[in-house]
């Protein structure tokens, strides 16, 4: 295999005195779908925030395309090609759908256009002049994904993309992710109960209280389902 697009190496991340990530390491190769699973509070979001430079690690290294990104501000990391679809949808509620999409545009690239966004997310087309704050939870999630895609991320991080959504919407988001996978979008997805993501995954990391407890290819996990049960059992 070629070299990893992302190499997280033994990162330690803190919130004040609280030592949350205790040496997390993971890799993502180009075109791969990697899933990071674990129960509530084990550090999935913190891992993504560390990669994005929002909650940077105090120790350890994160290489993106072979270059160290720890210490860079999050806008610089976004500029280099990492996009985050956050758990809490950070839209601008007073801006319209279209304005929110425009905010996501990266100046130096125009690969993914507004037309592409409305093609991928037809449900946003008739809402384009609506303030984002008026949208339903599912529509907001679609807009958040669409906005992140407007930045043409080379690596897309998605934090629990179907959390709190009704089954029909979970299926719709799964469909969107499948479409991204077919376009060879490199993805790192977190979640607790993400059967759909596991179906698409090439590799899986299981996180438990700030450390990776197991990692391997999806086929290995399929032949040892007890591994998943052990770390996801409530
Ligand atoms: N801003 C913060 N300040 C202090 N502690 C925090 C903060 N954010 C998260 N934590 C703590 O860090 C730990 C890991 O949280 P994190 O949000 O990364 O977990 P998670 O795996 O994403 O959980 P969930 O499945 O609930 O989203 C938790 O114990 C949480 O209480
Ligand atoms: Mg989380």
Coordinates of N, CA, C and O in Angstrom, one line a residue, residues 6-114:
X6 N -3.1 10.3 6.3 CA -3.1 10.8 7.7 C -2.4 9.8 8.6 O -2.7 8.6 8.5
X7 N -1.5 10.3 9.4 CA -0.8 9.4 10.4 C -0.9 10.0 11.7 O -0.1 11.0 12.0
X8 N -1.7 9.6 12.6 CA -1.8 10.1 14.0 C -0.9 9.2 14.8 O -1.1 8.0 14.8
X9 N 0.0 9.8 15.5 CA 1.0 9.0 16.2 C 1.1 9.3 17.7 O 1.6 10.4 18.0
X10 N 0.5 8.5 18.5 CA 0.6 8.6 20.0 C 0.3 9.9 20.5 O 1.1 10.6 21.2
X11 N -0.9 10.4 20.2 CA -1.3 11.7 20.6 C -1.9 11.7 22.0 O -2.6 10.8 22.4
X12 N -1.6 12.8 22.8 CA -2.1 13.0 24.1 C -2.8 14.3 24.1 O -2.2 15.3 23.8
X13 N -4.1 14.3 24.4 CA -4.9 15.5 24.4 C -5.6 15.7 25.8 O -6.0 14.7 26.4
X14 N -5.6 16.9 26.2 CA -6.1 17.3 27.5 C -7.2 18.3 27.4 O -7.2 19.2 26.5
X15 N -8.1 18.3 28.4 CA -9.0 19.4 28.6 C -8.6 19.9 30.0 O -9.0 19.2 31.0
X16 N -8.0 21.0 30.1 CA -7.4 21.5 31.3 C -6.5 20.4 31.9 O -5.6 20.0 31.3
X17 N -6.9 19.9 33.1 CA -6.1 18.9 33.8 C -6.4 17.5 33.3 O -5.7 16.5 33.5
X18 N -7.6 17.4 32.6 CA -8.1 16.0 32.3 C -7.4 15.5 31.0 O -7.4 16.0 30.0
X19 N -6.7 14.3 31.3 CA -5.9 13.7 30.2 C -6.8 12.7 29.5 O -7.1 11.6 29.9
X20 N -7.3 13.2 28.3 CA -8.4 12.5 27.6 C -7.8 11.4 26.6 O -8.1 10.3 26.7
X21 N -7.1 11.9 25.7 CA -6.5 10.9 24.7 C -5.1 10.5 25.2 O -4.2 11.4 25.5
X22 N -4.9 9.2 25.4 CA -3.7 8.7 26.1 C -2.9 7.9 25.1 O -2.8 6.7 25.3
X23 N -2.4 8.6 24.1 CA -1.6 7.8 23.1 C -2.3 7.2 22.0 O -2.1 6.0 21.7
X24 N -3.2 7.9 21.4 CA -4.0 7.4 20.3 C -3.2 7.4 19.0 O -2.5 8.5 18.7
X25 N -3.2 6.3 18.3 CA -2.5 6.2 17.0 C -3.4 5.7 16.0 O -4.2 4.7 16.3
X26 N -3.5 6.2 14.8 CA -4.2 5.6 13.7 C -3.8 6.2 12.4 O -3.1 7.2 12.3
X27 N -4.1 5.4 11.3 CA -3.7 5.8 10.0 C -4.8 5.7 9.0 O -5.7 4.8 9.2
X28 N -4.8 6.6 8.1 CA -5.8 6.5 7.0 C -5.1 6.6 5.7 O -4.3 7.5 5.5
X29 N -5.3 5.6 4.8 CA -4.7 5.6 3.5 C -5.6 6.2 2.4 O -6.8 6.3 2.6
X30 N -5.1 6.7 1.3 CA -5.9 7.4 0.3 C -7.0 6.5 -0.2 O -6.7 5.3 -0.5
X31 N -8.2 7.0 -0.3 CA -9.3 6.2 -0.8 C -10.0 5.3 0.2 O -10.9 4.6 -0.1
X32 N -9.4 5.3 1.4 CA -9.9 4.3 2.4 C -11.1 4.9 3.2 O -11.2 6.2 3.3
X33 N -12.0 4.0 3.7 CA -13.0 4.4 4.7 C -12.6 3.8 6.0 O -12.6 2.6 6.1
X34 N -12.2 4.6 7.0 CA -11.8 4.1 8.3 C -12.9 4.6 9.3 O -13.4 5.7 9.3
X35 N -13.3 3.6 10.1 CA -14.3 3.9 11.1 C -13.7 3.8 12.5 O -12.9 2.9 12.8
X36 N -14.0 4.8 13.3 CA -13.5 4.9 14.7 C -14.7 4.7 15.6 O -15.6 5.6 15.6
X37 N -14.8 3.5 16.3 CA -16.0 3.3 17.1 C -15.6 3.2 18.6 O -14.4 3.0 18.9
X38 N -16.6 3.4 19.4 CA -16.4 3.4 20.8 C -17.6 3.9 21.5 O -18.4 4.7 20.9
X39 N -17.7 3.6 22.8 CA -18.9 4.1 23.6 C -18.9 5.6 23.8 O -17.9 6.2 23.5
X40 N -19.9 6.1 24.5 CA -20.0 7.5 24.8 C -18.8 7.9 25.7 O -18.4 7.2 26.6
X41 N -18.2 9.0 25.3 CA -17.2 9.6 26.2 C -15.8 9.0 26.1 O -14.9 9.3 26.9
X42 N -15.5 8.1 25.1 CA -14.2 7.5 25.1 C -13.2 8.3 24.4 O -12.0 8.0 24.4
X43 N -13.6 9.3 23.6 CA -12.6 10.2 23.0 C -12.7 10.3 21.5 O -11.8 10.8 20.8
X44 N -13.8 9.9 20.9 CA -14.0 9.9 19.4 C -13.9 11.4 18.9 O -13.2 11.7 18.0
X45 N -14.8 12.2 19.5 CA -14.8 13.6 19.1 C -13.5 14.3 19.4 O -13.0 15.0 18.5
X46 N -12.9 14.0 20.5 CA -11.6 14.6 20.9 C -10.6 14.2 19.9 O -9.7 15.1 19.5
X47 N -10.6 13.0 19.3 CA -9.6 12.6 18.3 C -9.8 13.5 17.1 O -8.8 14.0 16.5
X48 N -11.0 13.6 16.6 CA -11.2 14.5 15.4 C -10.9 15.9 15.7 O -10.3 16.6 14.8
X49 N -11.2 16.4 16.9 CA -10.8 17.8 17.2 C -9.3 18.0 17.3 O -8.8 19.1 16.9
X50 N -8.6 17.0 17.7 CA -7.2 17.0 17.7 C -6.6 17.1 16.3 O -5.7 17.9 16.1
X51 N -7.1 16.3 15.4 CA -6.6 16.2 14.1 C -6.9 17.6 13.4 O -6.0 18.1 12.7
X52 N -8.1 18.2 13.7 CA -8.5 19.4 13.1 C -7.8 20.6 13.7 O -7.9 21.8 13.2
X53 N -7.1 20.4 14.8 CA -6.4 21.6 15.4 C -7.3 22.4 16.3 O -6.9 23.5 16.7
X54 N -8.5 21.9 16.6 CA -9.4 22.6 17.5 C -9.1 22.4 18.9 O -9.2 23.3 19.8
X55 N -8.7 21.1 19.2 CA -8.2 20.8 20.6 C -6.9 20.1 20.4 O -6.8 18.8 20.4
X56 N -5.8 20.8 20.1 CA -4.6 20.2 19.7 C -3.9 19.3 20.8 O -4.1 19.7 21.9
X57 N -3.3 18.2 20.4 CA -2.6 17.4 21.3 C -1.4 18.1 22.0 O -0.8 18.9 21.3
X58 N -1.1 17.7 23.2 CA 0.1 18.3 23.9 C 1.3 17.5 23.5 O 2.4 18.0 23.6
X59 N 1.1 16.2 23.2 CA 2.3 15.4 22.8 C 1.8 14.5 21.6 O 0.6 14.2 21.5
X60 N 2.8 14.1 20.9 CA 2.5 13.2 19.7 C 2.5 14.0 18.4 O 2.7 15.2 18.4
X61 N 2.3 13.2 17.4 CA 2.5 13.8 16.0 C 1.3 13.5 15.2 O 0.7 12.4 15.3
X62 N 0.9 14.4 14.3 CA -0.1 14.1 13.3 C 0.5 14.6 11.9 O 0.7 15.8 11.7
X63 N 0.7 13.6 11.1 CA 1.2 13.9 9.7 C 0.0 13.8 8.8 O -0.7 12.9 8.7
X64 N -0.1 14.9 8.0 CA -1.1 14.9 6.9 C -0.3 15.1 5.6 O 0.5 16.0 5.5
X65 N -0.4 14.1 4.7 CA 0.4 14.0 3.5 C 1.9 14.1 3.8 O 2.6 14.9 3.2
X66 N 2.3 13.5 4.9 CA 3.7 13.4 5.3 C 4.2 14.6 6.1 O 5.3 14.7 6.5
X67 N 3.3 15.7 6.3 CA 3.8 16.9 6.9 C 3.1 17.0 8.3 O 1.9 16.8 8.4
X68 N 3.9 17.5 9.3 CA 3.4 17.7 10.6 C 2.4 18.8 10.6 O 2.6 19.9 10.1
X69 N 1.2 18.5 11.3 CA 0.2 19.6 11.4 C -0.1 20.0 12.8 O -0.9 20.9 13.0
X70 N 0.5 19.3 13.8 CA 0.2 19.7 15.2 C 0.8 21.1 15.3 O 1.9 21.4 15.0
X71 N 0.0 22.0 15.9 CA 0.4 23.3 16.2 C -0.1 24.3 15.1 O -0.1 25.5 15.4
X72 N -0.6 23.8 14.0 CA -1.3 24.7 13.1 C -2.7 25.1 13.5 O -3.4 24.2 14.1
X73 N -3.1 26.3 13.2 CA -4.5 26.7 13.5 C -5.5 25.9 12.6 O -5.1 25.4 11.6
X74 N -6.7 25.7 13.1 CA -7.6 24.9 12.4 C -7.9 25.4 10.9 O -8.1 24.6 10.0
X75 N -7.9 26.7 10.7 CA -8.1 27.2 9.4 C -7.0 26.7 8.4 O -7.3 26.4 7.3
X76 N -5.8 26.7 8.9 CA -4.7 26.2 8.1 C -4.8 24.7 7.8 O -4.5 24.3 6.7
X77 N -5.3 24.0 8.8 CA -5.4 22.5 8.6 C -6.5 22.3 7.5 O -6.4 21.5 6.6
X78 N -7.6 23.1 7.6 CA -8.7 23.0 6.7 C -8.2 23.4 5.3 O -8.5 22.7 4.3
X79 N -7.4 24.4 5.2 CA -6.8 24.9 4.0 C -5.9 23.8 3.3 O -5.9 23.6 2.1
X80 N -5.2 23.0 4.2 CA -4.4 21.9 3.6 C -5.2 20.7 3.1 O -4.6 19.8 2.5
X81 N -6.5 20.7 3.5 CA -7.3 19.6 2.8 C -8.0 18.7 3.8 O -8.5 17.6 3.4
X82 N -8.2 19.1 5.1 CA -9.0 18.2 5.9 C -10.3 19.0 6.2 O -10.3 20.2 6.5
X83 N -11.4 18.3 6.1 CA -12.7 18.9 6.3 C -13.4 18.1 7.5 O -13.3 16.9 7.5
X84 N -14.1 18.8 8.4 CA -14.8 18.2 9.5 C -16.3 18.5 9.4 O -16.7 19.6 9.3
X85 N -17.1 17.4 9.5 CA -18.5 17.5 9.7 C -18.7 17.3 11.2 O -18.7 16.2 11.7
X86 N -18.9 18.4 11.9 CA -18.9 18.2 13.4 C -20.2 17.6 13.9 O -21.2 17.5 13.2
X87 N -20.1 17.1 15.1 CA -21.2 16.4 15.8 C -22.3 17.4 16.0 O -23.5 17.1 15.8
X88 N -22.0 18.5 16.6 CA -23.0 19.6 16.7 C -22.9 20.4 15.5 O -21.8 21.0 15.2
X89 N -24.0 20.5 14.8 CA -24.0 21.1 13.4 C -23.7 22.6 13.6 O -24.6 23.3 14.0
X90 N -22.6 23.0 13.2 CA -22.3 24.5 13.4 C -22.6 25.3 12.2 O -21.7 25.7 11.5
X91 N -23.9 25.5 12.0 CA -24.3 26.3 10.8 C -24.5 27.7 11.3 O -24.5 28.0 12.5
X92 N -24.6 28.6 10.4 CA -25.0 30.0 10.7 C -26.5 30.1 10.6 O -27.0 30.1 9.5
X93 N -27.2 30.1 11.7 CA -28.7 30.0 11.7 C -29.4 31.1 10.9 O -30.4 30.9 10.3
X94 N -28.8 32.3 11.0 CA -29.4 33.4 10.3 C -29.1 33.6 8.8 O -29.7 34.3 8.1
X95 N -28.1 32.8 8.4 CA -27.7 32.9 7.0 C -28.6 31.8 6.3 O -29.0 30.8 6.8
X96 N -28.9 32.1 5.0 CA -29.7 31.1 4.2 C -28.8 29.9 3.9 O -27.6 29.9 4.1
X97 N -29.5 28.9 3.4 CA -28.9 27.6 3.0 C -27.8 27.9 2.0 O -26.6 27.5 2.2
X98 N -28.1 28.7 1.0 CA -27.1 29.0 0.0 C -25.9 29.8 0.6 O -24.7 29.5 0.2
X99 N -26.2 30.8 1.5 CA -25.1 31.5 2.1 C -24.2 30.6 2.9 O -23.0 30.8 2.9
X100 N -24.8 29.7 3.6 CA -24.0 28.7 4.4 C -23.1 27.9 3.5 O -22.0 27.6 3.8
X101 N -23.6 27.5 2.3 CA -22.8 26.8 1.3 C -21.7 27.6 0.9 O -20.5 27.2 0.7
X102 N -22.0 28.9 0.6 CA -20.9 29.8 0.1 C -19.8 30.0 1.1 O -18.7 30.2 0.7
X103 N -20.2 30.0 2.4 CA -19.2 30.2 3.4 C -18.2 29.0 3.4 O -17.0 29.2 3.7
X104 N -18.6 27.8 2.9 CA -17.7 26.7 2.8 C -16.8 26.7 1.7 O -15.9 25.9 1.6
X105 N -17.0 27.6 0.7 CA -16.2 27.6 -0.5 C -14.7 28.0 -0.2 O -14.5 28.9 0.6
X106 N -13.8 27.2 -0.7 CA -12.4 27.5 -0.6 C -12.0 28.3 -1.8 O -12.3 27.9 -2.9
X107 N -11.3 29.4 -1.5 CA -11.0 30.3 -2.7 C -10.2 29.7 -3.8 O -10.4 30.0 -4.9
X108 N -9.2 28.8 -3.4 CA -8.3 28.3 -4.4 C -8.8 27.1 -5.1 O -8.0 26.4 -5.8
X109 N -10.0 26.6 -4.8 CA -10.4 25.4 -5.6 C -11.9 25.6 -5.9 O -12.7 26.2 -5.2
X110 N -12.3 25.1 -7.1 CA -13.7 25.2 -7.5 C -14.1 23.8 -8.0 O -14.9 23.8 -8.9
X111 N -13.6 22.7 -7.5 CA -14.0 21.4 -8.0 C -15.4 21.1 -7.6 O -16.2 20.6 -8.5
X112 N -15.8 21.4 -6.4 CA -17.1 21.1 -6.0 C -17.9 22.3 -5.9 O -17.6 23.3 -5.2
X113 N -18.9 22.4 -6.8 CA -19.6 23.7 -7.0 C -21.0 23.7 -6.3 O -21.4 22.6 -5.8
X114 N -21.7 24.8 -6.2 CA -23.0 24.9 -5.7 C -23.9 23.9 -6.4 O -24.8 23.3 -5.8

